Tab-separated table of C-alpha atoms in Angstrom:
chain	number	residue	atom	x	y	z
A	1	MET	CA	75.913	235.580	30.239
A	2	THR	CA	72.583	235.753	28.436
A	3	LEU	CA	69.667	234.505	30.464
A	4	ASN	CA	67.445	232.257	28.367
A	5	SER	CA	65.881	228.801	28.528
A	6	GLU	CA	69.166	227.242	29.702
A	7	ASN	CA	69.898	229.910	32.313
A	8	PRO	CA	66.710	230.789	34.215
A	9	ILE	CA	66.235	233.023	37.237
A	10	PHE	CA	65.298	231.179	40.411
A	11	ILE	CA	63.918	233.402	43.176
A	12	THR	CA	63.761	232.029	46.694
A	13	GLY	CA	64.067	232.892	50.370
A	14	LEU	CA	61.910	232.626	53.446
A	15	PRO	CA	58.149	232.735	52.843
A	16	ARG	CA	56.764	236.203	53.597
A	17	SER	CA	60.142	237.735	52.828
A	18	GLY	CA	59.234	239.541	49.602
A	19	THR	CA	59.914	236.894	46.962
A	20	SER	CA	56.571	237.711	45.340
A	21	MET	CA	57.440	241.399	45.230
A	22	VAL	CA	60.788	240.768	43.534
A	23	ALA	CA	59.269	238.327	41.038
A	24	GLY	CA	56.408	240.735	40.367
A	25	ILE	CA	58.768	243.598	39.611
A	26	LEU	CA	60.740	241.450	37.162
A	27	SER	CA	57.515	240.282	35.553
A	28	GLU	CA	56.455	243.903	35.051
A	29	LEU	CA	59.856	244.570	33.469
A	30	GLY	CA	59.374	241.782	30.924
A	31	VAL	CA	60.674	238.524	32.410
A	32	PHE	CA	58.579	235.460	31.511
A	33	THR	CA	56.755	233.736	34.363
A	34	GLY	CA	53.979	231.768	32.656
A	35	PRO	CA	50.519	231.538	34.283
A	36	THR	CA	50.863	232.214	37.988
A	37	VAL	CA	48.959	231.756	41.233
A	38	PRO	CA	46.338	234.543	41.422
A	39	SER	CA	46.408	237.321	43.970
A	40	GLY	CA	44.637	237.079	47.299
A	41	GLU	CA	44.177	238.983	50.520
A	42	SER	CA	47.669	238.116	51.748
A	43	ASN	CA	49.354	238.953	48.421
A	44	PRO	CA	47.184	241.596	46.706
A	45	LYS	CA	49.594	242.003	43.775
A	46	GLY	CA	49.934	238.257	43.189
A	47	PHE	CA	52.238	235.383	44.145
A	48	PHE	CA	54.024	235.091	40.762
A	49	GLU	CA	54.588	231.353	41.104
A	50	ASN	CA	54.114	229.364	37.920
A	51	THR	CA	51.070	227.290	38.819
A	52	VAL	CA	51.985	224.155	36.875
A	53	ILE	CA	55.566	224.049	38.133
A	54	ARG	CA	54.468	224.619	41.713
A	55	GLU	CA	51.710	222.008	41.742
A	56	GLN	CA	53.227	219.314	39.547
A	57	ILE	CA	56.958	219.637	40.188
A	58	ILE	CA	57.685	221.326	43.521
A	59	LYS	CA	54.866	219.794	45.519
A	60	GLY	CA	55.216	216.529	43.606
A	61	VAL	CA	58.866	216.113	44.575
A	62	LEU	CA	58.159	216.908	48.222
A	63	LYS	CA	55.181	214.549	48.354
A	64	SER	CA	57.160	211.741	46.722
A	65	GLY	CA	59.682	212.043	49.541
A	66	GLY	CA	56.955	211.844	52.179
A	67	LEU	CA	57.501	215.513	53.037
A	68	CYS	CA	55.212	218.478	53.633
A	69	PRO	CA	54.206	219.762	50.158
A	70	LEU	CA	53.806	223.245	51.631
A	71	GLY	CA	57.429	223.324	52.702
A	72	VAL	CA	56.718	224.084	56.358
A	73	ARG	CA	56.644	220.858	58.352
A	74	SER	CA	58.631	217.628	57.826
A	75	LEU	CA	61.367	219.436	55.916
A	76	PRO	CA	63.859	217.441	53.856
A	77	PRO	CA	67.434	217.141	55.121
A	78	HIS	CA	69.584	220.127	54.216
A	79	ASP	CA	71.547	218.025	51.690
A	80	PHE	CA	68.390	216.711	49.991
A	81	ASN	CA	69.285	215.904	46.376
A	82	PRO	CA	67.494	212.794	45.100
A	83	GLU	CA	67.786	211.657	41.504
A	84	ILE	CA	64.468	212.464	39.876
A	85	SER	CA	63.115	211.545	36.460
A	86	PHE	CA	59.732	212.227	34.895
A	87	ASP	CA	57.703	210.731	32.061
A	88	ASN	CA	59.811	207.897	30.712
A	89	GLY	CA	63.087	209.104	32.146
A	90	LYS	CA	62.908	212.773	31.168
A	91	SER	CA	64.997	215.098	33.311
A	92	LEU	CA	63.745	217.998	35.392
A	93	LYS	CA	65.236	220.387	32.851
A	94	GLU	CA	63.370	218.736	29.977
A	95	ILE	CA	60.100	218.813	31.906
A	96	LEU	CA	60.460	222.480	32.841
A	97	HIS	CA	61.243	223.367	29.234
A	98	ARG	CA	58.185	221.447	28.101
A	99	ILE	CA	55.991	223.295	30.614
A	100	ILE	CA	57.115	226.825	29.783
A	101	ASN	CA	57.135	226.180	26.009
A	102	ALA	CA	53.519	225.026	26.239
A	103	GLN	CA	52.772	228.268	28.088
A	104	GLY	CA	54.083	230.425	25.244
A	105	TYR	CA	57.690	230.982	26.225
A	106	SER	CA	59.994	232.490	23.578
A	107	ILE	CA	63.402	230.825	23.710
A	108	ASN	CA	65.531	233.978	23.852
A	109	LEU	CA	63.665	235.647	26.722
A	110	PRO	CA	64.753	235.502	30.357
A	111	TRP	CA	62.370	233.416	32.455
A	112	LEU	CA	61.947	232.962	36.155
A	113	TYR	CA	60.490	230.587	38.648
A	114	LYS	CA	59.824	231.949	42.115
A	115	ASP	CA	59.054	229.789	45.129
A	116	ALA	CA	60.230	229.868	48.744
A	117	LYS	CA	60.203	226.054	48.589
A	118	LEU	CA	63.120	226.202	46.148
A	119	THR	CA	65.152	226.741	49.320
A	120	LEU	CA	64.436	223.101	50.151
A	121	LEU	CA	65.066	221.763	46.639
A	122	TRP	CA	67.826	224.048	45.414
A	123	ARG	CA	70.383	221.257	44.930
A	124	ILE	CA	68.097	219.481	42.464
A	125	PHE	CA	67.491	222.639	40.423
A	126	ASN	CA	71.117	223.760	40.626
A	127	SER	CA	72.356	220.440	39.242
A	128	GLN	CA	70.003	220.772	36.264
A	129	PHE	CA	70.675	224.473	35.667
A	130	PRO	CA	74.255	225.166	36.863
A	131	ASP	CA	74.300	228.596	35.193
A	132	ALA	CA	70.969	229.790	36.563
A	133	LEU	CA	70.885	233.111	38.388
A	134	TRP	CA	69.717	232.573	41.956
A	135	VAL	CA	68.041	235.508	43.674
A	136	VAL	CA	68.025	235.082	47.449
A	137	VAL	CA	65.528	237.423	49.061
A	138	ARG	CA	66.207	238.695	52.578
A	139	ARG	CA	63.976	240.334	55.166
A	140	ASN	CA	64.435	241.344	58.795
A	141	ARG	CA	63.778	238.253	60.955
A	142	GLN	CA	61.279	239.924	63.267
A	143	ASN	CA	59.326	241.351	60.332
A	144	PHE	CA	59.210	237.869	58.825
A	145	ILE	CA	57.796	236.433	62.061
A	146	LEU	CA	55.214	239.204	62.400
A	147	SER	CA	54.099	238.584	58.819
A	148	CYS	CA	53.682	234.849	59.490
A	149	LEU	CA	51.564	235.661	62.541
A	150	ARG	CA	49.318	237.905	60.416
A	151	THR	CA	48.877	235.557	57.456
A	152	HIS	CA	46.130	232.939	57.493
A	153	PHE	CA	47.953	230.314	55.413
A	154	MET	CA	50.964	230.523	57.719
A	155	LEU	CA	48.932	230.563	60.932
A	156	GLN	CA	47.504	227.145	60.053
A	157	HIS	CA	50.935	225.749	60.912
A	158	SER	CA	51.628	227.611	64.146
A	159	THR	CA	50.734	230.717	66.142
A	160	GLU	CA	53.979	230.543	68.138
A	161	GLU	CA	56.898	232.890	67.525
A	162	GLU	CA	59.342	230.177	68.642
A	163	PHE	CA	58.110	227.873	65.836
A	164	TRP	CA	58.763	230.522	63.181
A	165	ASN	CA	62.186	231.329	64.631
A	166	LYS	CA	63.189	227.674	64.307
A	167	PHE	CA	61.640	227.544	60.833
A	168	ALA	CA	63.694	230.584	59.791
A	169	ASP	CA	66.871	228.966	61.145
A	170	ASP	CA	66.185	225.837	59.076
A	171	TYR	CA	65.627	227.836	55.894
A	172	GLU	CA	68.607	230.127	56.494
A	173	LEU	CA	70.907	227.112	56.825
A	174	ARG	CA	69.908	225.976	53.352
A	175	LEU	CA	70.102	229.483	51.888
A	176	GLU	CA	73.664	229.907	53.143
A	177	GLU	CA	74.621	226.589	51.551
A	178	LEU	CA	73.022	227.738	48.303
A	179	ILE	CA	74.909	231.040	48.379
A	180	GLN	CA	78.209	229.260	48.982
A	181	THR	CA	77.643	226.637	46.271
A	182	ALA	CA	75.750	228.066	43.287
A	183	ASN	CA	77.719	229.721	40.492
A	184	ARG	CA	75.597	232.861	40.260
A	185	VAL	CA	73.804	234.371	43.251
A	186	ILE	CA	72.517	237.848	44.054
A	187	GLU	CA	70.986	238.788	47.398
A	188	VAL	CA	68.131	241.280	47.595
A	189	ASP	CA	67.068	243.139	50.738
A	190	THR	CA	63.346	243.776	50.420
A	191	ASP	CA	63.202	246.025	53.479
A	192	ALA	CA	65.408	248.412	51.482
A	193	ILE	CA	63.186	248.124	48.413
A	194	ILE	CA	60.048	248.938	50.352
A	195	SER	CA	61.758	252.042	51.731
A	196	GLY	CA	62.419	253.247	48.172
A	197	ASN	CA	65.968	252.012	47.590
A	198	PHE	CA	65.851	250.182	44.240
A	199	ASN	CA	69.620	249.690	43.791
A	200	ALA	CA	69.338	245.906	44.162
A	201	ILE	CA	66.633	245.721	41.486
A	202	GLU	CA	68.702	247.870	39.132
A	203	SER	CA	71.722	245.617	39.685
A	204	LEU	CA	69.576	242.550	39.145
A	205	CYS	CA	68.273	243.936	35.855
A	206	LYS	CA	71.836	244.451	34.639
A	207	LYS	CA	72.693	240.835	35.411
A	208	ILE	CA	69.567	239.641	33.626
A	209	GLY	CA	70.096	241.933	30.637
A	210	ILE	CA	66.825	243.858	30.807
A	211	ASP	CA	66.102	247.560	31.155
A	212	PHE	CA	65.489	248.863	34.660
A	213	SER	CA	62.611	251.281	35.156
A	214	LYS	CA	62.375	253.205	38.398
A	215	ASN	CA	58.816	254.242	37.572
A	216	ILE	CA	57.596	250.695	36.909
A	217	THR	CA	59.335	249.421	40.021
A	218	ALA	CA	57.959	252.193	42.231
A	219	GLU	CA	54.453	251.709	40.859
A	220	PHE	CA	54.509	247.984	41.623
A	221	VAL	CA	55.930	248.249	45.142
A	222	SER	CA	53.108	248.794	47.629
A	223	PRO	CA	54.255	249.821	51.115
A	224	GLU	CA	50.704	249.682	52.425
A	225	HIS	CA	50.537	245.939	51.721
A	226	TRP	CA	54.038	245.275	52.989
A	227	ASN	CA	53.589	247.123	56.246
A	228	ARG	CA	50.568	245.051	57.177
A	229	GLY	CA	52.417	241.844	56.479
A	230	GLY	CA	51.768	241.468	52.740
A	231	LYS	CA	54.012	239.541	50.287
């Protein structure tokens, strides 16, 4: 199936699991992302989240439900799937198309939206884009916790390992439901990628219909950032 405006790539997983790394690799290989959140100390290569979609759509939906817009505290129920309309009854799909078209998207290109908070809202996006390709990013649980405890924007929520273990359980419940429900899902182990095994990226490129480049992938992956808790 060709990936285009009707069949996007949605990348999600636990925060600090490598979603930015996977999205960044695909961006380097030619997948459209639109303007994204700039890099910072915790993600030196960038976050690769479309800024408008994150701020206006993702956080907007969470806020409208009285939930934490950062997707950490006051999580929605695991079956969260409210009916949402925007701007005189326009659907989520119509709004997302409007956003990316205004950002210069070409209709026949694959495009992606990456956000760990998609884990909380996946039912809404899946109902609008039933043929989307979902990329679920995995990372060793203990490495995820260590990264949270080294990252300033995660530490604002808790400095306790027990909190992040419970948080991971809550996210994993939703990810398993996504994997069992969505039509098209591929899982990516970022611990393997950082060790130099790019098989998952190559397989992902085949599903998307783009050329895989080992050199581009290797150049983007930065073990020195990952090992200190980056991405």
